[in-house]
Coordinates of C-alpha atoms in Angstrom, one line a residue:
M3 CA 90.5 89.0 80.9
S4 CA 88.6 85.8 81.9
E5 CA 86.6 86.2 85.0
H6 CA 85.3 83.6 88.0
P7 CA 81.6 84.6 88.8
A8 CA 82.0 83.7 92.3
I9 CA 85.1 86.2 93.0
F10 CA 82.3 88.8 92.3
K11 CA 79.8 87.5 94.7
S12 CA 82.1 87.8 98.0
P13 CA 80.1 86.8 101.2
A14 CA 79.5 89.1 103.5
V15 CA 81.3 88.6 106.8
P16 CA 78.4 87.4 108.9
D17 CA 77.7 85.3 106.3
V18 CA 81.1 83.4 106.0
A19 CA 81.0 83.4 110.0
R20 CA 77.7 80.9 109.6
A21 CA 79.1 79.3 107.5
L22 CA 82.4 78.8 109.3
V23 CA 80.6 78.3 112.9
G24 CA 78.7 75.2 110.6
R25 CA 81.8 73.6 109.4
L26 CA 83.7 74.0 113.1
R27 CA 80.3 72.5 114.2
A28 CA 80.4 69.7 112.6
D29 CA 83.5 68.3 112.8
L30 CA 82.6 69.1 117.3
S31 CA 80.4 66.6 116.9
G32 CA 83.3 64.1 116.2
F33 CA 85.1 64.9 119.2
S34 CA 85.1 63.1 122.6
D35 CA 83.8 65.7 125.8
A36 CA 87.6 65.3 126.7
A37 CA 89.2 66.2 122.6
A38 CA 86.8 69.1 122.5
L39 CA 87.8 70.3 126.4
D40 CA 91.6 70.2 125.9
L41 CA 91.1 72.2 122.4
L42 CA 89.5 75.3 124.8
A43 CA 92.1 74.8 127.0
D44 CA 94.8 75.1 124.0
T45 CA 93.4 78.2 123.0
V46 CA 92.8 79.7 126.2
Y47 CA 96.3 79.1 127.5
Q48 CA 97.6 80.1 123.7
E49 CA 95.6 83.7 123.6
R50 CA 96.7 84.5 127.2
L51 CA 100.0 84.0 126.8
R52 CA 99.8 86.3 123.3
F53 CA 98.2 88.9 125.6
E54 CA 100.9 89.0 127.9
E55 CA 103.6 89.7 124.9
D56 CA 101.0 91.7 122.6
G57 CA 98.2 92.6 124.6
A58 CA 94.6 92.3 124.1
D59 CA 90.7 94.3 123.1
E60 CA 88.3 94.3 125.4
H61 CA 86.5 91.8 122.9
E62 CA 89.3 89.3 122.7
L63 CA 89.4 89.1 126.7
R64 CA 85.7 88.5 126.8
D65 CA 86.0 85.8 124.3
I66 CA 88.7 84.4 126.3
D67 CA 87.3 84.7 129.7
A68 CA 84.0 83.1 128.3
G69 CA 86.3 79.8 127.3
A70 CA 88.3 80.1 130.6
R71 CA 84.5 80.0 132.7
A72 CA 83.4 76.9 130.3
I73 CA 86.7 75.3 131.3
A74 CA 86.2 75.4 134.5
R75 CA 82.3 74.7 134.5
G76 CA 83.1 71.3 132.7
D77 CA 80.1 71.4 131.1
R78 CA 79.9 69.9 127.3
H79 CA 77.5 72.3 125.7
A80 CA 79.0 75.4 127.8
V81 CA 82.9 74.2 126.4
D82 CA 81.3 73.7 122.6
D83 CA 79.6 77.3 123.0
A84 CA 82.4 78.5 123.6
I85 CA 84.4 77.2 121.3
L86 CA 81.6 78.4 118.5
G87 CA 82.3 81.9 120.1
L88 CA 85.7 82.2 119.3
V89 CA 85.2 80.7 115.7
R90 CA 82.8 83.5 115.2
S91 CA 85.2 86.2 116.2
Y92 CA 88.5 84.4 114.7
A93 CA 85.8 84.6 111.0
E94 CA 85.1 87.8 111.6
E95 CA 89.0 89.2 111.7
I96 CA 90.5 86.7 109.1
H97 CA 87.2 87.6 105.9
N98 CA 88.1 90.6 104.4
P99 CA 84.8 91.1 101.1
F100 CA 86.4 91.4 97.9
S101 CA 85.7 94.8 96.6
T102 CA 84.9 94.6 92.6
R103 CA 85.4 98.7 92.6
A104 CA 88.4 99.0 94.0
Y105 CA 89.6 95.8 92.0
G106 CA 88.3 97.6 89.0
L107 CA 90.0 100.7 90.2
A108 CA 93.3 99.1 91.0
T109 CA 93.6 97.4 88.1
R110 CA 93.4 101.1 85.7
V111 CA 95.4 102.5 88.2
L112 CA 98.3 100.5 90.3
P113 CA 99.6 98.5 87.1
R114 CA 102.3 100.9 86.4
A115 CA 102.9 101.5 90.1
L116 CA 103.0 98.3 91.0
T117 CA 105.6 97.0 88.6
N118 CA 107.8 100.4 89.7
L119 CA 107.0 98.5 93.1
V120 CA 108.3 95.3 92.1
T121 CA 111.6 95.5 89.6
A122 CA 112.4 98.7 91.0
T123 CA 111.8 100.8 87.3
D124 CA 112.7 105.0 87.8
P125 CA 109.0 106.1 88.1
R126 CA 110.5 109.6 85.9
R127 CA 110.7 107.0 83.1
L128 CA 107.3 105.2 84.1
L129 CA 105.0 108.4 83.9
T130 CA 107.0 109.4 80.5
G131 CA 105.5 106.3 79.2
D132 CA 109.4 105.1 77.8
I133 CA 108.7 101.6 79.9
D134 CA 106.2 99.1 79.3
P135 CA 105.5 97.4 82.6
A136 CA 105.2 94.2 81.5
R137 CA 108.4 93.8 79.6
R138 CA 109.8 94.2 83.2
I139 CA 108.3 90.5 84.0
V140 CA 108.9 87.5 82.2
V141 CA 106.0 84.9 82.3
G142 CA 106.9 81.6 81.0
G143 CA 105.6 77.8 81.8
H144 CA 102.4 76.5 81.4
L145 CA 100.2 80.0 81.2
E146 CA 97.8 79.1 78.6
Q147 CA 96.8 75.8 80.5
V148 CA 96.3 77.6 83.4
I149 CA 93.9 80.4 81.9
E150 CA 92.2 77.4 80.6
L151 CA 91.6 75.6 83.4
S152 CA 90.9 78.8 85.4
K153 CA 87.7 79.4 83.8
R154 CA 85.8 75.8 84.3
A155 CA 87.4 74.8 87.5
T156 CA 88.6 76.0 90.9
V157 CA 92.7 76.7 90.9
I158 CA 94.9 76.8 94.1
L159 CA 98.3 78.8 93.2
A160 CA 101.0 77.3 94.8
P161 CA 104.5 80.1 94.5
T162 CA 107.7 80.4 96.1
H163 CA 108.0 82.8 98.3
L164 CA 111.1 85.3 99.6
S165 CA 109.7 88.9 100.1
N166 CA 106.7 90.5 101.3
L167 CA 106.6 92.2 97.8
D168 CA 105.8 88.5 96.3
S169 CA 102.0 88.7 97.0
P170 CA 101.2 92.2 94.7
L171 CA 103.6 91.7 92.6
I172 CA 101.7 88.0 91.6
G173 CA 98.4 90.1 92.0
Y174 CA 99.8 92.5 89.4
V175 CA 101.0 89.4 87.4
L176 CA 97.6 87.7 87.2
H177 CA 95.9 90.9 86.0
M178 CA 98.3 91.7 83.3
V179 CA 98.3 87.8 82.1
G180 CA 94.0 87.4 82.1
L181 CA 94.0 85.3 84.7
P182 CA 90.7 86.8 87.2
P183 CA 91.3 87.8 90.8
F184 CA 92.3 85.2 93.5
A185 CA 92.2 85.3 97.3
Y186 CA 95.0 84.5 99.5
G187 CA 96.1 84.5 103.2
A188 CA 98.6 87.9 103.9
G189 CA 100.2 87.9 107.7
L190 CA 98.9 90.6 110.0
N191 CA 101.9 92.3 109.8
L192 CA 101.7 92.9 106.5
F193 CA 98.8 95.0 107.4
S194 CA 101.3 97.4 109.4
N195 CA 101.9 99.5 106.1
P196 CA 98.9 101.3 105.4
M197 CA 98.9 101.7 101.6
M198 CA 98.9 97.8 101.4
A199 CA 96.8 97.1 103.6
F200 CA 94.3 99.3 102.1
W201 CA 94.5 97.7 98.7
M202 CA 95.0 93.7 100.5
S203 CA 92.2 94.1 102.1
R204 CA 89.4 94.8 99.5
L205 CA 91.5 92.5 97.4
G206 CA 90.6 89.3 98.0
A207 CA 93.3 89.4 101.0
Y208 CA 92.4 87.5 104.3
T209 CA 94.2 88.1 107.7
V210 CA 96.5 85.4 109.0
D211 CA 97.4 86.4 112.4
R212 CA 100.5 84.4 113.1
R213 CA 101.1 85.0 116.8
K214 CA 98.0 82.9 117.4
R215 CA 99.3 79.6 118.0
G216 CA 95.8 77.9 119.4
R217 CA 95.5 74.9 117.4
L218 CA 91.4 76.3 117.2
Y219 CA 92.9 78.7 115.5
K220 CA 94.5 76.9 112.6
L221 CA 91.0 74.7 112.5
V222 CA 89.6 77.9 111.1
L223 CA 92.1 78.9 108.5
K224 CA 91.6 75.4 107.5
A225 CA 87.5 75.7 107.2
Y226 CA 88.0 79.0 105.9
S227 CA 90.2 78.0 102.8
S228 CA 87.7 75.1 102.4
E229 CA 85.0 77.4 102.4
V230 CA 86.2 79.8 100.0
L231 CA 87.2 76.8 97.7
S232 CA 84.2 75.1 97.9
R233 CA 82.6 78.7 97.0
G234 CA 84.8 78.8 93.6
F235 CA 86.7 80.9 94.9
H236 CA 90.4 80.8 93.4
S237 CA 92.9 80.6 95.9
L238 CA 96.6 81.4 96.7
F239 CA 98.9 80.4 99.6
F240 CA 102.5 80.5 100.3
P241 CA 103.1 76.7 100.7
G242 CA 106.3 77.1 102.7
G243 CA 104.3 79.0 104.9
T244 CA 106.6 82.0 105.2
R245 CA 108.9 83.8 104.0
S246 CA 112.1 81.1 102.7
R247 CA 114.8 83.1 105.4
S248 CA 117.8 81.1 104.1
G249 CA 117.1 82.1 100.5
R250 CA 117.0 78.7 99.5
V251 CA 114.5 77.4 97.0
E252 CA 111.5 75.4 99.3
S253 CA 112.2 71.7 100.4
S254 CA 109.2 71.0 102.1
V255 CA 106.0 72.2 102.6
K256 CA 102.9 72.6 105.2
K257 CA 100.4 70.3 104.6
G258 CA 97.7 72.2 106.9
L259 CA 96.0 74.6 103.6
L260 CA 97.1 72.2 100.9
G261 CA 94.6 69.9 102.8
T262 CA 91.5 72.2 102.3
G263 CA 92.3 71.7 98.6
L264 CA 91.1 68.2 98.8
R265 CA 88.5 68.1 101.2
A266 CA 87.1 70.9 99.3
W267 CA 87.3 68.5 96.1
Q268 CA 85.5 65.7 98.1
E269 CA 82.7 68.7 98.9
N270 CA 82.0 70.0 95.4
L271 CA 82.2 65.7 93.9
A272 CA 79.3 64.8 96.2
R273 CA 77.1 67.6 94.7
G274 CA 78.5 68.4 91.1
G275 CA 80.4 71.4 91.8
D276 CA 84.1 72.7 90.3
D277 CA 87.0 70.2 89.7
I278 CA 90.0 71.6 91.8
F279 CA 93.7 72.2 90.7
V280 CA 96.5 72.9 92.1
V281 CA 99.1 75.6 90.0
P282 CA 103.5 75.8 91.3
L283 CA 104.5 79.2 90.9
N284 CA 108.0 80.5 91.3
L285 CA 108.8 83.4 91.4
S286 CA 112.8 84.5 90.4
T287 CA 114.2 87.8 91.1
S288 CA 118.0 89.1 91.3
L289 CA 117.6 90.8 94.6
V290 CA 115.5 90.7 97.4
L291 CA 114.6 93.6 100.3
E292 CA 114.7 91.6 103.0
A293 CA 117.8 89.7 102.0
E294 CA 119.7 91.1 105.3
T295 CA 116.9 90.8 107.7
L296 CA 115.9 87.3 106.6
I297 CA 119.7 85.6 106.3
R298 CA 120.5 86.9 109.8
D299 CA 116.7 85.5 111.1
S300 CA 117.9 81.8 109.7
L301 CA 121.6 81.8 110.8
A302 CA 120.2 83.4 114.4
R303 CA 117.8 80.4 114.4
E304 CA 120.2 77.8 113.7
G305 CA 117.3 75.1 113.0
K306 CA 114.6 76.7 115.6
Q307 CA 111.5 78.3 113.3
R308 CA 110.7 81.3 114.1
Y309 CA 107.5 82.7 112.4
I310 CA 107.4 86.7 112.5
I311 CA 110.0 88.8 112.1
A312 CA 108.1 92.0 113.6
D313 CA 110.6 94.9 112.0
D314 CA 112.0 94.3 108.4
E315 CA 112.7 96.4 105.7
F316 CA 109.8 96.0 104.5
S317 CA 107.6 97.8 107.2
R318 CA 110.1 100.6 107.0
P319 CA 108.8 102.6 104.4
R320 CA 112.0 105.1 104.1
T321 CA 113.9 101.7 103.0
V322 CA 111.3 100.6 100.3
A323 CA 111.9 103.8 99.3
S324 CA 115.8 103.4 99.3
Y325 CA 115.1 100.1 97.5
L326 CA 113.2 101.6 94.5
S327 CA 115.3 104.4 94.2
R328 CA 119.0 102.5 94.2
V329 CA 117.9 100.1 91.5
A330 CA 115.7 102.2 89.4
N331 CA 117.9 102.2 86.4
L332 CA 118.6 98.3 86.6
D333 CA 117.1 96.8 83.3
E334 CA 116.4 93.7 85.0
A335 CA 113.6 91.1 85.0
I336 CA 111.4 89.3 87.0
H337 CA 110.6 85.8 86.2
V338 CA 107.6 84.0 86.5
V339 CA 107.2 80.8 86.2
F340 CA 103.5 78.8 86.1
G341 CA 104.2 75.1 86.5
Q342 CA 102.4 72.1 84.7
P343 CA 99.1 71.9 87.1
L344 CA 98.3 69.4 89.4
D345 CA 95.4 67.2 90.6
L346 CA 94.9 67.2 94.7
M347 CA 96.4 63.9 95.0
G348 CA 99.8 65.3 93.1
N349 CA 99.1 64.2 89.9
L350 CA 100.3 65.7 86.4
V351 CA 97.1 67.1 84.7
D352 CA 97.1 68.0 80.8
R353 CA 95.7 70.7 79.0
E354 CA 92.1 69.1 78.8
G355 CA 92.3 68.5 82.9
H356 CA 92.5 65.0 82.7
S357 CA 95.1 63.7 85.4
L358 CA 98.0 61.3 84.0
G359 CA 99.6 58.1 85.4
P360 CA 103.4 57.5 86.1
S361 CA 103.6 56.8 82.5
G362 CA 101.7 59.8 80.6
E363 CA 97.9 58.4 80.7
R364 CA 94.8 59.5 81.8
I365 CA 93.6 58.2 85.0
D366 CA 90.2 58.7 86.8
R367 CA 91.4 60.7 89.1
T368 CA 88.0 60.6 91.4
R369 CA 88.5 56.8 92.2
Y370 CA 90.8 58.1 94.6
V371 CA 88.6 59.0 96.5
C372 CA 85.4 57.1 95.4
D373 CA 83.7 53.9 96.0
A374 CA 82.5 51.8 93.0
E375 CA 79.3 53.1 92.8
G376 CA 81.0 56.9 92.3
N377 CA 79.6 58.0 95.9
V378 CA 82.8 60.4 98.0
E379 CA 83.8 58.4 100.6
H380 CA 85.7 59.9 103.8
D381 CA 88.9 58.8 104.9
P382 CA 91.2 61.4 106.9
Q383 CA 94.4 59.2 107.2
R384 CA 93.6 58.1 103.1
D385 CA 93.7 62.2 102.6
R386 CA 97.0 62.8 104.5
V387 CA 99.1 60.7 102.2
Y388 CA 97.5 62.2 99.5
T389 CA 98.3 65.6 100.6
D390 CA 101.9 64.1 101.4
R391 CA 102.2 63.4 97.8
L392 CA 100.9 66.5 96.7
S393 CA 103.7 68.4 98.9
K394 CA 106.3 66.6 97.6
A395 CA 105.1 67.3 93.8
L396 CA 104.7 70.7 94.5
V397 CA 108.7 70.6 96.2
R398 CA 109.7 68.8 92.9
A399 CA 108.1 71.5 90.4
F400 CA 109.6 74.1 92.5
F401 CA 113.2 72.5 92.2
R402 CA 112.5 72.3 88.2
N403 CA 110.5 75.9 87.5
N404 CA 113.4 77.8 89.6
V405 CA 115.6 80.5 87.4
A406 CA 118.9 80.5 88.3
L407 CA 120.5 84.4 87.7
S408 CA 123.4 85.9 87.8
T409 CA 123.3 87.1 91.7
H410 CA 122.4 83.5 92.5
V411 CA 125.7 81.9 90.5
A412 CA 127.9 84.5 91.1
A413 CA 127.4 84.0 94.7
F414 CA 127.2 80.4 95.2
C415 CA 130.5 80.9 93.0
G416 CA 132.1 83.0 95.4
W417 CA 130.8 81.6 98.9
E418 CA 132.2 78.1 97.9
E419 CA 135.5 80.0 96.9
L420 CA 134.9 81.0 100.8
R421 CA 134.6 77.7 101.7
A422 CA 137.3 76.8 100.3
H423 CA 139.9 79.6 101.9
H424 CA 138.5 78.3 105.3
P425 CA 137.7 74.7 105.3
H426 CA 137.6 74.2 109.0
L427 CA 134.8 77.1 109.7
D428 CA 131.7 75.5 109.5
T429 CA 128.3 77.7 108.7
W430 CA 127.8 80.5 111.7
R431 CA 131.5 81.0 111.5
L432 CA 132.1 81.8 107.7
V433 CA 129.7 84.4 108.1
R434 CA 131.9 86.1 110.9
V435 CA 135.3 86.0 109.6
D436 CA 137.5 88.3 109.7
P437 CA 137.2 91.4 107.1
S438 CA 140.7 90.7 106.3
H439 CA 140.1 87.0 105.3
R440 CA 137.3 88.1 102.7
I441 CA 139.1 89.1 100.2
L442 CA 139.2 86.5 97.2
D443 CA 140.9 85.7 94.2
R444 CA 138.6 86.9 90.8
R445 CA 140.3 84.6 88.1
A446 CA 139.4 81.6 90.7
V447 CA 136.2 82.9 91.1
L448 CA 135.4 83.2 87.4
G449 CA 136.9 79.8 87.3
R450 CA 134.3 78.4 89.1
I451 CA 131.5 80.4 87.4
T452 CA 132.2 79.3 84.1
R453 CA 132.3 75.2 85.9
V454 CA 129.2 76.2 87.7
R455 CA 127.4 77.5 84.4
A456 CA 128.2 74.7 82.5
A457 CA 126.9 72.2 85.2
L458 CA 123.4 74.3 85.3
S459 CA 123.4 74.3 81.3
A460 CA 123.5 70.6 81.9
Q461 CA 120.8 70.4 84.3
V462 CA 118.2 72.5 81.8
L463 CA 118.6 70.4 79.1
Q464 CA 117.4 67.2 81.8
E465 CA 114.7 69.8 82.8
K466 CA 115.8 69.6 86.6
V467 CA 116.2 73.8 86.6
R468 CA 116.1 76.9 84.6
M469 CA 118.6 79.9 83.7
A470 CA 118.2 83.1 82.6
V471 CA 122.4 84.3 82.9
P472 CA 124.8 85.9 80.4
D473 CA 126.9 83.2 78.3
S474 CA 130.3 84.2 79.5
A475 CA 132.0 84.3 83.4
E476 CA 132.9 87.7 83.1
A477 CA 129.6 88.7 82.0
I478 CA 127.8 86.9 85.1
L479 CA 129.9 88.0 87.5
E480 CA 130.0 92.0 86.5
T481 CA 126.2 91.4 85.9
A482 CA 125.8 90.4 89.7
I483 CA 128.2 92.8 91.2
A484 CA 126.2 95.9 89.7
R485 CA 122.8 94.1 91.2
F486 CA 124.7 93.7 94.2
G487 CA 125.8 97.6 94.2
S488 CA 122.7 98.7 93.6
F489 CA 120.9 98.5 96.6
H490 CA 122.9 96.2 99.6
T491 CA 124.5 98.8 101.4
R492 CA 127.2 95.7 102.2
P493 CA 127.0 94.0 98.4
A494 CA 127.6 90.7 98.5
V495 CA 130.4 90.7 96.1
R496 CA 132.2 93.9 94.7
H497 CA 135.6 94.5 93.7
S498 CA 138.9 95.3 95.8
G499 CA 141.7 96.2 93.5
G500 CA 141.7 93.5 91.1
A501 CA 140.1 91.3 93.1
L502 CA 137.1 90.6 94.9
L503 CA 135.5 91.4 98.4
V504 CA 132.7 89.6 99.7
D505 CA 130.2 89.7 102.5
P506 CA 129.9 86.3 103.5
E507 CA 126.1 86.8 104.9
L508 CA 124.4 88.3 101.6
L509 CA 126.3 85.4 99.6
L510 CA 124.9 83.3 101.9
F511 CA 121.4 83.8 101.1
Y512 CA 122.4 84.2 97.4
R513 CA 123.7 81.6 97.1
N514 CA 121.2 79.6 98.4
R515 CA 118.7 80.1 95.9
L516 CA 121.1 77.1 94.0
V517 CA 121.6 74.5 97.2
G518 CA 120.5 71.3 95.6
Y519 CA 120.9 71.1 92.3
E520 CA 124.4 69.0 93.0
L521 CA 127.1 71.7 92.1
E522 CA 129.3 72.6 95.0
D523 CA 132.3 69.5 93.0
A524 CA 131.4 71.8 90.1

């Protein structure tokens, strides 16, 4: 296994806090008095709102009270001191020093248990040794190129995101394929599971509290990401921000953390440090633990973002155990696809690490950020344009490397058939349709599956999507019914006499994985 030296020199918390204070102090020097005061006022306001909902400890109250006093005084020195005090506190909360000992233990003890967790293999079969954990996970794409780049550059891994199980799955895959550990942000809600909290806090996870809405907290998170990358730590963050509530492939991504890669790369260029590359990563699974909660949240929002689900299937250990036991005997693989690496401007990168232009020609990526003498020129407006290009390149990669599975195809066709039966109902009324109107003709669904599979096959040839389904419509449908029935108490599709009975909410969730491929008319 390759080892990126920096990850085994994880800094102590005070060192990180000092570094982030230094970064924010430099940023504040460019703020006007009014802008600095506004930044502090926003933080005090947002934090007090949070305190009303969630409470606060003595340390948090002290920091915010100090901020309020500084605002009342209106003195710039006091305002900066209060801001930097908050930065120090946030840094101490965010950073969890990597533990070489814990990582070594995890890579020896956890692989089989972790594979059981994320692929629902019968633990008894794992213990008897008659299942190879690695066979449960199919890894494809540009893995060899990523491994080589990780040995001489810093890599940002940017995965799609559907479940809280994604993080442990990716961690295991990285170990399985010979990649070094990555630093990654994990929502504070994930630490509510004691076992997950123990391991995540020692295996590279830094804490992200999405209840903190203030601009200063977001600036500290960005500064932390830049600091980690500039030190040469490989990093992972989900560019979609949170789990896809609807089940769709991410059609847009958040640019804040992506932009930290560009900042860190320019810092490295100025001092002769590492290159930094971005690797798209697609995770495709037949079942999603939190599907029922996620789709309900998506429907309830109707476009209004809600960042936190406080109580979902992952936070309830018994539900996770039920998930494992119900799907224990399924012989189903998880598909993990490493996309072709990108530079920080969104250009594809070849096997030797050269950026490629629109026609596949090699280009000098330093010219994007350096003057004629090779000196780095800082231009925030220009960098926002580059990060926007990178985000669009990631979205294209996510769609290209998405793997269509039987549950996706069957759900897509079932939803289209249901919608054809009720053409005047919108989505929110269709998911509430009376159970007597949820019966579908099996032959009609099979016909749609045949046509959709053919349409997907054509798009596979054009490298617009990937697919791993049986050859026949009958096999696709029966495979999907078996998968759905293995876990969900309300299967998305199940037999009902000679017909099919569907659950519209779950049907919509799994169907959504194929939205964006123009299959509706198939």
